[in-house]
Amino acid sequence: MRILLVEDEIKMASFIERGLKEEDYVVDVANDGEKALFLAEVNPYDLIILDIMLPVKDGITVCRELRSKKINVFVLMLTSKDRVRDKVLGLNSGADDYLAKPFAFEELLARISALLRRNKTDKTGILKIADLEMDQLKHKVTRAGKEIQLTSKEFALLEYLMLNATHVITRTTISEHVWHEDFDSFTNVIDVYMNFLRNKIDKGHKKQLIHTIHGKGYVLRE
Amino acid sequence: MRILLVEDEIKMASFIERGLKEEDYVVDVANDGEKALFLAEVNPYDLIILDIMLPVKDGITVCRELRSKKINVFVLMLTSKDRVRDKVLGLNSGADDYLAKPFAFEELLARISALLRRNKTDKTGILKIADLEMDQLKHKVTRAGKEIQLTSKEFALLEYLMLNATHVITRTTISEHVWHEDFDSFTNVIDVYMNFLRNKIDKGHKKQLIHTIHGKGYVLRE
DNA sequence: AACTATTTTAAGGTTAATTTAAGCAATGAG
DNA sequence: CTCATTGCTTAAATTAACCTTAAAATAGTT
């Protein structure tokens, strides 16, 4: 899952960024409202964490502009505890949820995962294809009951494949959903990671789940 | 569908080119305005993706000259985000749509497919002849309900046949709509591909859909 | 600073798609 | 009916896409 974090205080930003990366999210950081809007238009984020107090352009305005541009990404707003009226303003500007600072990091994680699953029919956050299972909340992956250790990138890639199971996804799409902002299209990292995943997931199993569609990309299916 | 991409930055150009080819579009690339005009006069593109900032001749001028020469191909303009007035200039010069760079690739794809379907009565993008069906958006082809795997060229060729169903189309026309820029007219690739298609589509079915019109070309009809 | 794990780059080998080429079959004008 | 032309089919050659591996670079830890 790709998240844009919009926060100007350096310390707070890197604290949150680090915490999110530990949870295997792919994170970009913007430190002002303009940059945030720019990034949000360019990249298909799954969620934006948006501080209200920002230089150049405040969070409320950023959120309004996102909505008026029909960018329908989830927005989680952050603001200081004492400014209660900001909550109302925030939600009215189109935010999906709201969290007062300071907060327990656990609380932030809980809200993020609630948001990311809001429109899903299945809220358990457990993805399944054949005997391959991924628990999105616990970040655990098993094949035939046996746990598989994945790095962040591997996890993010497999998650994207599983969310789009049975659909062919192109390298271009993968690069935009699983890699960060400045991705170089001449590289073959995606191929290399597909190989990593195959070794960890398909190797030694009769049914291959990762399939190559020549000239197009990859599919995850039985 | 055949697209001319006009973009001078090599990296950007090859990123877009690859993404389009993954979606089965036939793509030619021009890296300056003169080359673009030349190619557009010679080849019947379905769409031109035109960057504004170009060496030799800028995108606005290229677009104006296309229009004054009555080349009525769809034009989608690209320009940098910060130059808002270019949008007005672009649309005034005869462009059909406009997209600010950088952009999310999916946004570009969405606009392309909207443009290509703009003047169609049926916007579903599903083509049918007898029990042969093609979903232009999902890139899926079925005959009698059974899915048929096609390569990019096969797909592009069948798409063109289906779009012109019941009309006899010549090899020359096919080469102009389905093959790239430097097509050698002495080759028999088209015959070979027709054979590939017949094997995948007609073989084992009572009704043949692909018919040869001796001395003229081919038709797709019941 | 040194070590470890992860991510990225790069290169050579493999496979699939596309094009070329050649021989055979069908067509139709004379 | 004949034969030149056009089309079909197959296999080989070429090109492009993909896979695999190892080494290099980066990031994170101790």
Short mmCIF file of C-alpha atoms (C1' of nucleotides) in Angstrom, two decimals:
data_model
loop_
_atom_site.label_atom_id
_atom_site.label_comp_id
_atom_site.label_asym_id
_atom_site.label_seq_id
_atom_site.Cartn_x
_atom_site.Cartn_y
_atom_site.Cartn_z
CA MET A 1 0.00 0.00 0.00
CA ARG A 2 1.33 3.38 -0.97
CA ILE A 3 0.93 6.29 1.42
CA LEU A 4 1.65 9.98 1.05
CA LEU A 5 2.57 11.63 4.34
CA VAL A 6 2.14 15.40 4.42
CA GLU A 7 3.80 16.92 7.47
CA ASP A 8 6.15 19.87 7.81
CA GLU A 9 7.79 19.21 11.17
CA ILE A 10 10.84 17.18 10.22
CA LYS A 11 10.96 15.17 13.42
CA MET A 12 7.31 14.23 13.39
CA ALA A 13 7.50 13.39 9.69
CA SER A 14 10.42 11.05 9.98
CA PHE A 15 8.96 9.43 13.10
CA ILE A 16 5.75 8.59 11.26
CA GLU A 17 7.56 7.67 8.05
CA ARG A 18 9.73 5.20 9.86
CA GLY A 19 6.83 3.66 11.70
CA LEU A 20 4.88 3.21 8.50
CA LYS A 21 7.80 1.66 6.65
CA GLU A 22 8.19 -0.83 9.46
CA GLU A 23 4.64 -1.87 8.65
CA ASP A 24 5.66 -2.43 5.02
CA TYR A 25 3.87 0.61 3.62
CA VAL A 26 5.52 2.39 0.70
CA VAL A 27 5.82 5.98 1.87
CA ASP A 28 6.46 9.32 0.15
CA VAL A 29 6.76 12.48 2.24
CA ALA A 30 5.75 16.02 1.30
CA ASN A 31 6.55 18.90 3.62
CA ASP A 32 4.19 21.49 2.26
CA GLY A 33 0.75 21.66 0.72
CA GLU A 34 1.83 22.47 -2.82
CA LYS A 35 4.22 19.56 -3.00
CA ALA A 36 1.51 17.32 -1.57
CA LEU A 37 -1.01 18.27 -4.22
CA PHE A 38 1.57 17.78 -6.92
CA LEU A 39 2.53 14.32 -5.70
CA ALA A 40 -1.07 13.26 -5.21
CA GLU A 41 -1.90 14.10 -8.79
CA VAL A 42 1.06 12.21 -10.12
CA ASN A 43 0.96 9.06 -8.03
CA PRO A 44 -1.87 6.66 -7.28
CA TYR A 45 -1.67 6.63 -3.48
CA ASP A 46 -3.94 4.43 -1.45
CA LEU A 47 -4.01 6.92 1.41
CA ILE A 48 -2.89 10.44 2.27
CA ILE A 49 -2.03 11.40 5.84
CA LEU A 50 -2.50 15.13 5.92
CA ASP A 51 -1.50 17.53 8.64
CA ILE A 52 -3.72 20.62 8.82
CA MET A 53 -1.08 23.14 9.80
CA LEU A 54 1.18 23.38 6.77
CA PRO A 55 3.27 26.03 5.06
CA VAL A 56 2.37 27.35 1.61
CA LYS A 57 -1.05 25.70 1.50
CA ASP A 58 -2.92 24.34 4.54
CA GLY A 59 -4.36 20.84 4.82
CA ILE A 60 -7.98 21.88 4.51
CA THR A 61 -7.28 23.63 1.23
CA VAL A 62 -5.21 20.73 -0.05
CA CYS A 63 -8.05 18.35 0.73
CA ARG A 64 -10.65 20.54 -0.96
CA GLU A 65 -8.51 20.83 -4.06
CA LEU A 66 -7.96 17.08 -4.16
CA ARG A 67 -11.68 16.53 -4.09
CA SER A 68 -12.43 19.16 -6.68
CA LYS A 69 -9.89 17.46 -8.92
CA LYS A 70 -11.71 14.16 -8.45
CA ILE A 71 -8.77 12.49 -6.78
CA ASN A 72 -10.63 9.98 -4.67
CA VAL A 73 -7.88 8.79 -2.41
CA PHE A 74 -8.55 8.23 1.29
CA VAL A 75 -7.52 11.20 3.42
CA LEU A 76 -6.69 10.96 7.12
CA MET A 77 -6.28 14.38 8.73
CA LEU A 78 -4.00 15.23 11.62
CA THR A 79 -4.23 18.28 13.84
CA SER A 80 -3.49 19.46 17.35
CA LYS A 81 -5.86 18.33 20.11
CA ASP A 82 -6.91 21.78 21.23
CA ARG A 83 -8.32 22.98 17.95
CA VAL A 84 -11.60 21.12 17.96
CA ARG A 85 -13.25 23.17 15.26
CA ASP A 86 -10.57 21.93 12.84
CA LYS A 87 -12.17 18.52 13.08
CA VAL A 88 -15.38 19.82 11.63
CA LEU A 89 -13.59 21.83 8.99
CA GLY A 90 -11.47 18.85 8.06
CA LEU A 91 -14.33 16.44 7.64
CA ASN A 92 -16.31 19.02 5.69
CA SER A 93 -13.43 19.51 3.29
CA GLY A 94 -13.64 15.88 2.30
CA ALA A 95 -11.38 14.01 4.71
CA ASP A 96 -12.37 10.44 5.53
CA ASP A 97 -11.09 10.34 9.07
CA TYR A 98 -9.47 12.56 11.64
CA LEU A 99 -6.83 12.09 14.33
CA ALA A 100 -5.76 14.60 16.99
CA LYS A 101 -2.08 15.11 17.75
CA PRO A 102 -0.43 13.88 19.83
CA PHE A 103 -1.57 10.33 19.29
CA ALA A 104 -0.40 6.85 20.09
CA PHE A 105 1.22 5.38 17.00
CA GLU A 106 -0.90 2.27 17.42
CA GLU A 107 -3.96 4.43 17.09
CA LEU A 108 -2.72 5.85 13.79
CA LEU A 109 -2.00 2.36 12.45
CA ALA A 110 -5.42 1.16 13.48
CA ARG A 111 -7.15 4.00 11.69
CA ILE A 112 -5.06 3.57 8.58
CA SER A 113 -5.90 -0.06 8.32
CA ALA A 114 -9.58 0.65 8.99
CA LEU A 115 -9.62 3.21 6.19
CA LEU A 116 -7.80 1.01 3.74
CA ARG A 117 -10.38 -1.66 4.29
CA ARG A 118 -13.42 0.61 4.49
CA ASN A 119 -14.94 -0.18 1.11
CA LYS A 120 -13.96 -3.81 1.09
CA THR A 121 -16.67 -6.41 1.47
CA ASP A 122 -14.28 -8.55 3.44
CA LYS A 123 -12.91 -6.54 6.36
CA THR A 124 -10.68 -9.25 7.75
CA GLY A 125 -7.74 -8.11 5.67
CA ILE A 126 -6.95 -11.68 4.77
CA LEU A 127 -6.23 -12.30 1.12
CA LYS A 128 -6.33 -15.80 -0.34
CA ILE A 129 -5.46 -17.43 -3.61
CA ALA A 130 -5.35 -21.21 -3.64
CA ASP A 131 -3.28 -22.20 -0.61
CA LEU A 132 -1.50 -18.84 -0.48
CA GLU A 133 -2.66 -16.55 2.31
CA MET A 134 -1.74 -13.02 3.32
CA ASP A 135 -2.81 -11.36 6.53
CA GLN A 136 -2.57 -7.68 5.69
CA LEU A 137 -2.82 -6.65 9.33
CA LYS A 138 -0.28 -9.00 10.81
CA HIS A 139 1.93 -8.88 7.70
CA LYS A 140 2.13 -12.61 7.57
CA VAL A 141 2.19 -14.72 4.47
CA THR A 142 1.77 -18.48 4.35
CA ARG A 143 1.71 -21.03 1.57
CA ALA A 144 0.17 -24.39 2.41
CA GLY A 145 0.20 -23.34 6.05
CA LYS A 146 3.93 -22.68 6.11
CA GLU A 147 5.02 -19.16 6.93
CA ILE A 148 7.06 -17.23 4.36
CA GLN A 149 9.39 -14.39 5.32
CA LEU A 150 9.22 -11.44 2.95
CA THR A 151 11.04 -8.12 2.85
CA SER A 152 9.00 -4.88 2.63
CA LYS A 153 9.22 -4.62 -1.14
CA GLU A 154 8.40 -8.27 -1.61
CA PHE A 155 5.42 -7.88 0.69
CA ALA A 156 4.18 -4.74 -1.06
CA LEU A 157 4.54 -6.39 -4.45
CA LEU A 158 2.79 -9.59 -3.43
CA GLU A 159 0.03 -7.58 -1.77
CA TYR A 160 -0.57 -5.68 -4.98
CA LEU A 161 -0.62 -8.90 -6.97
CA MET A 162 -3.08 -10.45 -4.54
CA LEU A 163 -5.35 -7.42 -4.50
CA ASN A 164 -5.49 -7.69 -8.28
CA ALA A 165 -5.54 -11.47 -8.48
CA THR A 166 -6.68 -12.91 -11.82
CA HIS A 167 -6.12 -9.54 -13.52
CA VAL A 168 -3.05 -9.02 -15.64
CA ILE A 169 -1.00 -6.15 -14.27
CA THR A 170 1.65 -4.37 -16.27
CA ARG A 171 5.13 -3.38 -15.15
CA THR A 172 4.12 0.25 -15.57
CA THR A 173 1.22 -0.15 -13.16
CA ILE A 174 3.35 -2.08 -10.70
CA SER A 175 6.01 0.61 -10.76
CA GLU A 176 3.42 3.25 -9.88
CA HIS A 177 1.76 1.28 -7.10
CA VAL A 178 4.64 -0.47 -5.44
CA TRP A 179 7.69 1.71 -6.07
CA HIS A 180 8.37 5.22 -4.90
CA GLU A 181 8.20 8.48 -6.72
CA ASP A 182 11.34 8.51 -8.84
CA PHE A 183 11.24 5.14 -10.50
CA ASP A 184 13.55 4.57 -13.45
CA SER A 185 11.76 2.81 -16.27
CA PHE A 186 14.95 1.36 -17.74
CA THR A 187 15.63 -0.86 -14.77
CA ASN A 188 14.61 -4.48 -14.41
CA VAL A 189 14.00 -4.43 -10.64
CA ILE A 190 10.46 -5.62 -11.12
CA ASP A 191 11.65 -8.71 -12.97
CA VAL A 192 14.22 -9.35 -10.26
CA TYR A 193 11.61 -9.05 -7.52
CA MET A 194 9.25 -11.30 -9.39
CA ASN A 195 12.05 -13.83 -9.35
CA PHE A 196 12.50 -13.33 -5.58
CA LEU A 197 8.79 -13.87 -5.04
CA ARG A 198 8.71 -16.94 -7.25
CA ASN A 199 11.55 -18.47 -5.29
CA LYS A 200 9.79 -17.85 -2.02
CA ILE A 201 6.24 -18.62 -3.08
CA ASP A 202 6.09 -20.95 -6.05
CA LYS A 203 9.31 -22.92 -5.76
CA GLY A 204 8.66 -26.46 -4.67
CA HIS A 205 4.91 -26.26 -5.23
CA LYS A 206 3.08 -28.07 -7.98
CA LYS A 207 0.70 -25.22 -8.80
CA GLN A 208 2.45 -22.07 -9.92
CA LEU A 209 0.57 -18.94 -8.90
CA ILE A 210 2.70 -16.25 -10.52
CA HIS A 211 2.36 -16.27 -14.30
CA THR A 212 4.06 -14.12 -16.92
CA ILE A 213 2.00 -12.64 -19.72
CA HIS A 214 4.56 -11.95 -22.40
CA GLY A 215 4.58 -8.34 -23.56
CA LYS A 216 2.07 -7.32 -20.90
CA GLY A 217 3.06 -8.18 -17.36
CA TYR A 218 2.10 -10.67 -14.68
CA VAL A 219 -0.95 -12.34 -13.15
CA LEU A 220 -1.52 -14.12 -9.91
CA ARG A 221 -3.94 -16.98 -10.44
CA GLU A 222 -4.33 -20.70 -10.06
CA MET B 1 -5.12 1.25 -32.34
CA ARG B 2 -2.16 3.19 -33.66
CA ILE B 3 -0.69 6.04 -31.65
CA LEU B 4 1.99 8.60 -32.45
CA LEU B 5 3.88 9.74 -29.37
CA VAL B 6 5.69 13.05 -29.76
CA GLU B 7 8.13 13.61 -26.92
CA ASP B 8 11.75 14.67 -26.89
CA GLU B 9 12.90 13.52 -23.46
CA ILE B 10 14.18 10.02 -24.11
CA LYS B 11 13.31 8.66 -20.67
CA MET B 12 9.80 10.01 -20.63
CA ALA B 13 9.24 8.83 -24.18
CA SER B 14 10.31 5.28 -23.54
CA PHE B 15 8.36 5.10 -20.30
CA ILE B 16 5.16 6.08 -22.08
CA GLU B 17 5.96 3.93 -25.10
CA ARG B 18 6.39 0.84 -22.99
CA GLY B 19 3.23 1.50 -21.01
CA LEU B 20 1.21 1.91 -24.21
CA LYS B 21 2.65 -1.22 -25.79
CA GLU B 22 1.71 -3.19 -22.70
CA GLU B 23 -1.84 -2.13 -23.49
CA ASP B 24 -1.54 -3.48 -27.06
CA TYR B 25 -1.34 -0.11 -28.76
CA VAL B 26 0.86 0.15 -31.84
CA VAL B 27 3.20 3.04 -31.10
CA ASP B 28 5.51 5.23 -33.19
CA VAL B 29 7.69 7.83 -31.51
CA ALA B 30 8.81 11.20 -32.90
CA ASN B 31 11.26 13.30 -30.96
CA ASP B 32 10.69 16.62 -32.63
CA GLY B 33 7.87 18.60 -34.21
CA GLU B 34 8.98 18.27 -37.83
CA LYS B 35 9.26 14.51 -37.64
CA ALA B 36 5.86 14.41 -35.95
CA LEU B 37 4.18 16.37 -38.74
CA PHE B 38 5.80 14.22 -41.37
CA LEU B 39 4.69 10.99 -39.71
CA ALA B 40 1.19 12.26 -39.10
CA GLU B 41 0.77 13.13 -42.78
CA VAL B 42 1.97 9.74 -43.91
CA ASN B 43 0.24 7.47 -41.41
CA PRO B 44 -3.39 7.22 -40.34
CA TYR B 45 -2.94 7.38 -36.55
CA ASP B 46 -5.93 7.02 -34.28
CA LEU B 47 -4.38 9.38 -31.75
CA ILE B 48 -1.41 11.69 -31.32
CA ILE B 49 0.06 12.33 -27.89
CA LEU B 50 1.82 15.65 -28.26
CA ASP B 51 4.18 17.30 -25.84
CA ILE B 52 4.12 21.09 -26.06
CA MET B 53 7.77 21.75 -25.35
CA LEU B 54 9.59 20.33 -28.36
CA PRO B 55 12.71 21.11 -30.34
CA VAL B 56 12.50 22.35 -33.95
CA LYS B 57 8.74 22.98 -33.87
CA ASP B 58 6.63 23.24 -30.70
CA GLY B 59 3.48 21.25 -30.02
CA ILE B 60 1.07 24.15 -30.46
CA THR B 61 2.44 24.87 -33.94
CA VAL B 62 2.38 21.18 -34.85
CA CYS B 63 -1.24 20.96 -33.80
CA ARG B 64 -2.24 24.09 -35.74
CA GLU B 65 -0.55 22.82 -38.87
CA LEU B 66 -2.22 19.43 -38.52
CA ARG B 67 -5.59 21.13 -38.37
CA SER B 68 -4.90 23.45 -41.26
CA LYS B 69 -3.93 20.41 -43.30
CA LYS B 70 -7.26 18.82 -42.38
CA ILE B 71 -5.67 15.93 -40.55
CA ASN B 72 -8.47 15.13 -38.16
CA VAL B 73 -6.76 12.78 -35.79
CA PHE B 74 -7.40 13.04 -32.05
CA VAL B 75 -4.73 15.07 -30.29
CA LEU B 76 -3.94 14.75 -26.59
CA MET B 77 -1.56 17.47 -25.40
CA LEU B 78 1.00 17.18 -22.65
CA THR B 79 2.62 20.08 -20.88
CA SER B 80 4.29 20.93 -17.62
CA LYS B 81 2.02 21.54 -14.67
CA ASP B 82 3.16 25.06 -13.93
CA ARG B 83 2.36 26.56 -17.30
CA VAL B 84 -1.39 26.90 -16.99
CA ARG B 85 -1.82 29.25 -19.92
CA ASP B 86 -0.51 26.49 -22.19
CA LYS B 87 -3.74 24.66 -21.54
CA VAL B 88 -5.74 27.44 -23.16
CA LEU B 89 -3.28 27.78 -26.01
CA GLY B 90 -3.31 24.03 -26.53
CA LEU B 91 -7.05 23.67 -26.67
CA ASN B 92 -7.33 26.72 -28.94
CA SER B 93 -4.84 25.25 -31.35
CA GLY B 94 -7.16 22.31 -31.90
CA ALA B 95 -6.20 19.72 -29.30
CA ASP B 96 -8.99 17.43 -28.10
CA ASP B 97 -7.76 16.96 -24.56
CA TYR B 98 -5.01 18.10 -22.30
CA LEU B 99 -2.93 16.49 -19.55
CA ALA B 100 -0.39 18.13 -17.26
CA LYS B 101 2.99 16.51 -16.73
CA PRO B 102 3.88 14.62 -14.74
CA PHE B 103 0.79 12.48 -14.47
CA ALA B 104 -0.26 9.11 -13.15
CA PHE B 105 -0.01 6.67 -16.03
CA GLU B 106 -3.48 5.34 -15.38
CA GLU B 107 -4.80 8.83 -15.89
CA LEU B 108 -3.21 8.95 -19.33
CA LEU B 109 -4.67 5.56 -20.22
CA ALA B 110 -8.11 6.63 -19.07
CA ARG B 111 -8.00 9.73 -21.22
CA ILE B 112 -6.73 7.86 -24.24
CA SER B 113 -9.50 5.34 -24.09
CA ALA B 114 -12.08 8.08 -23.53
CA LEU B 115 -10.83 9.92 -26.62
CA LEU B 116 -10.71 6.82 -28.78
CA ARG B 117 -14.30 6.10 -27.90
CA ARG B 118 -15.56 9.68 -27.97
CA ASN B 119 -17.44 9.55 -31.24
CA LYS B 120 -18.63 5.99 -30.87
CA THR B 121 -22.29 5.31 -30.29
CA ASP B 122 -21.43 2.25 -28.25
CA LYS B 123 -19.08 3.20 -25.43
CA THR B 124 -18.76 -0.26 -23.92
CA GLY B 125 -15.80 -1.13 -26.11
CA ILE B 126 -17.18 -4.60 -26.75
CA LEU B 127 -17.04 -5.77 -30.35
CA LYS B 128 -19.08 -8.75 -31.58
CA ILE B 129 -19.34 -10.77 -34.74
CA ALA B 130 -21.30 -14.02 -34.53
CA ASP B 131 -19.97 -15.81 -31.43
CA LEU B 132 -16.66 -13.94 -31.52
CA GLU B 133 -16.29 -11.23 -28.89
CA MET B 134 -13.58 -8.71 -28.11
CA ASP B 135 -13.44 -6.53 -25.01
CA GLN B 136 -11.26 -3.62 -26.08
CA LEU B 137 -10.75 -2.40 -22.53
CA LYS B 138 -9.89 -5.69 -20.87
CA HIS B 139 -8.07 -6.96 -23.97
CA LYS B 140 -9.94 -10.22 -23.88
CA VAL B 141 -11.15 -12.21 -26.84
CA THR B 142 -13.55 -15.14 -26.73
CA ARG B 143 -15.08 -17.39 -29.33
CA ALA B 144 -18.15 -19.36 -28.27
CA GLY B 145 -17.42 -18.26 -24.72
CA LYS B 146 -13.92 -19.72 -24.70
CA GLU B 147 -11.06 -17.32 -24.10
CA ILE B 148 -8.42 -16.96 -26.80
CA GLN B 149 -4.90 -15.79 -26.02
CA LEU B 150 -3.50 -13.37 -28.58
CA THR B 151 -0.17 -11.60 -28.90
CA SER B 152 -0.11 -7.80 -29.31
CA LYS B 153 0.07 -7.93 -33.10
CA GLU B 154 -2.63 -10.55 -33.33
CA PHE B 155 -4.83 -8.47 -31.05
CA ALA B 156 -4.24 -5.27 -33.01
CA LEU B 157 -4.97 -7.04 -36.27
CA LEU B 158 -8.15 -8.69 -35.06
CA GLU B 159 -9.31 -5.43 -33.51
CA TYR B 160 -8.93 -3.70 -36.86
CA LEU B 161 -10.79 -6.49 -38.63
CA MET B 162 -13.59 -6.32 -36.09
CA LEU B 163 -13.86 -2.54 -36.26
CA ASN B 164 -14.28 -2.92 -40.02
CA ALA B 165 -16.36 -6.07 -39.98
CA THR B 166 -18.26 -6.85 -43.20
CA HIS B 167 -16.02 -4.42 -45.11
CA VAL B 168 -13.27 -5.77 -47.30
CA ILE B 169 -9.93 -4.40 -46.18
CA THR B 170 -6.76 -4.46 -48.25
CA ARG B 171 -3.31 -5.48 -47.13
CA THR B 172 -2.15 -1.90 -47.63
CA THR B 173 -4.81 -0.56 -45.31
CA ILE B 174 -4.01 -3.20 -42.74
CA SER B 175 -0.33 -2.38 -42.85
CA GLU B 176 -1.09 1.29 -42.28
CA HIS B 177 -3.36 0.71 -39.31
CA VAL B 178 -1.75 -2.22 -37.58
CA TRP B 179 1.96 -2.05 -38.38
CA HIS B 180 4.51 0.55 -37.42
CA GLU B 181 6.23 3.25 -39.37
CA ASP B 182 8.80 1.38 -41.42
CA PHE B 183 6.72 -1.40 -42.87
CA ASP B 184 8.18 -3.27 -45.81
CA SER B 185 5.50 -3.70 -48.45
CA PHE B 186 7.21 -6.68 -50.08
CA THR B 187 6.83 -8.90 -47.07
CA ASN B 188 4.06 -11.40 -46.47
CA VAL B 189 3.77 -10.87 -42.71
CA ILE B 190 0.13 -9.99 -43.03
CA ASP B 191 -0.62 -13.32 -44.71
CA VAL B 192 1.32 -15.07 -41.99
CA TYR B 193 -0.59 -13.29 -39.26
CA MET B 194 -3.88 -13.99 -40.95
CA ASN B 195 -2.89 -17.63 -40.75
CA PHE B 196 -2.07 -17.25 -37.03
CA LEU B 197 -5.48 -15.67 -36.43
CA ARG B 198 -7.30 -18.32 -38.42
CA ASN B 199 -5.67 -21.02 -36.37
CA LYS B 200 -6.68 -19.35 -33.14
CA ILE B 201 -10.12 -18.15 -34.14
CA ASP B 202 -11.64 -20.19 -36.95
CA LYS B 203 -9.98 -23.56 -36.52
CA GLY B 204 -12.43 -26.13 -35.19
CA HIS B 205 -15.48 -23.95 -35.78
CA LYS B 206 -18.10 -24.64 -38.42
CA LYS B 207 -18.60 -21.02 -39.42
CA GLN B 208 -15.46 -19.39 -40.71
CA LEU B 209 -15.30 -15.67 -39.90
CA ILE B 210 -12.13 -14.66 -41.72
CA HIS B 211 -12.59 -14.72 -45.49
CA THR B 212 -10.13 -14.02 -48.29
CA ILE B 213 -11.24 -11.84 -51.16
CA HIS B 214 -8.89 -12.86 -53.91
CA GLY B 215 -6.94 -9.95 -55.34
CA LYS B 216 -8.39 -7.53 -52.77
CA GLY B 217 -7.80 -8.50 -49.18
CA TYR B 218 -9.80 -9.89 -46.28
CA VAL B 219 -13.19 -9.54 -44.61
CA LEU B 220 -14.49 -10.54 -41.23
CA ARG B 221 -18.11 -11.66 -41.56
CA GLU B 222 -20.44 -14.57 -40.94
"C1'" DA C 1 33.17 2.25 11.42
"C1'" DA C 2 31.96 -2.48 10.44
"C1'" DC C 3 28.45 -5.66 9.70
"C1'" DT C 4 23.99 -7.23 7.88
"C1'" DA C 5 19.95 -7.16 5.23
"C1'" DT C 6 17.71 -5.15 1.50
"C1'" DT C 7 17.37 -3.05 -2.83
"C1'" DT C 8 19.17 -1.98 -7.33
"C1'" DT C 9 22.16 -2.60 -11.36
"C1'" DA C 10 24.18 -5.23 -14.88
"C1'" DA C 11 25.22 -9.02 -17.86
"C1'" DG C 12 24.57 -13.40 -20.17
"C1'" DG C 13 21.41 -17.02 -21.13
"C1'" DT C 14 16.57 -18.51 -22.36
"C1'" DT C 15 12.19 -18.26 -24.39
"C1'" DA C 16 8.53 -16.19 -27.07
"C1'" DA C 17 7.06 -13.00 -30.71
"C1'" DT C 18 7.76 -11.30 -35.07
"C1'" DT C 19 9.58 -11.37 -39.63
"C1'" DT C 20 11.61 -13.60 -43.61
"C1'" DA C 21 11.78 -17.01 -47.00
"C1'" DA C 22 10.55 -20.79 -49.80
"C1'" DG C 23 7.65 -24.30 -51.74
"C1'" DC C 24 2.99 -25.64 -52.59
"C1'" DA C 25 -2.12 -24.67 -53.53
"C1'" DA C 26 -5.80 -22.07 -55.29
"C1'" DT C 27 -7.70 -18.71 -58.42
"C1'" DG C 28 -9.17 -16.75 -62.58
"C1'" DA C 29 -7.96 -14.38 -67.13
"C1'" DG C 30 -7.06 -15.74 -71.58
"C1'" DC D 1 -7.35 -26.05 -69.89
"C1'" DT D 2 -3.11 -23.46 -69.02
"C1'" DC D 3 -0.27 -20.71 -66.56
"C1'" DA D 4 0.82 -16.51 -64.30
"C1'" DT D 5 -0.59 -14.52 -60.23
"C1'" DT D 6 -2.03 -14.48 -55.70
"C1'" DG D 7 -2.54 -16.69 -51.40
"C1'" DC D 8 -1.41 -20.38 -47.86
"C1'" DT D 9 1.54 -22.87 -44.85
"C1'" DT D 10 5.64 -24.15 -42.61
"C1'" DA D 11 10.06 -23.69 -40.83
"C1'" DA D 12 14.04 -21.04 -40.07
"C1'" DA D 13 16.07 -16.53 -38.85
"C1'" DT D 14 15.81 -12.49 -36.39
"C1'" DT D 15 14.47 -9.54 -32.82
"C1'" DA D 16 12.57 -8.41 -28.50
"C1'" DA D 17 11.04 -9.72 -23.98
"C1'" DC D 18 12.01 -12.18 -20.02
"C1'" DC D 19 14.70 -14.84 -16.46
"C1'" DT D 20 18.51 -15.71 -13.53
"C1'" DT D 21 22.54 -14.78 -11.14
"C1'" DA D 22 25.99 -12.23 -9.01
"C1'" DA D 23 27.94 -8.13 -7.78
"C1'" DA D 24 27.34 -3.26 -6.41
"C1'" DA D 25 25.01 0.18 -3.88
"C1'" DT D 26 22.18 1.62 -0.19
"C1'" DA D 27 20.08 1.61 4.29
"C1'" DG D 28 19.77 0.08 8.83
"C1'" DT D 29 22.22 -1.83 13.14
"C1'" DT D 30 25.45 -2.58 16.56
#
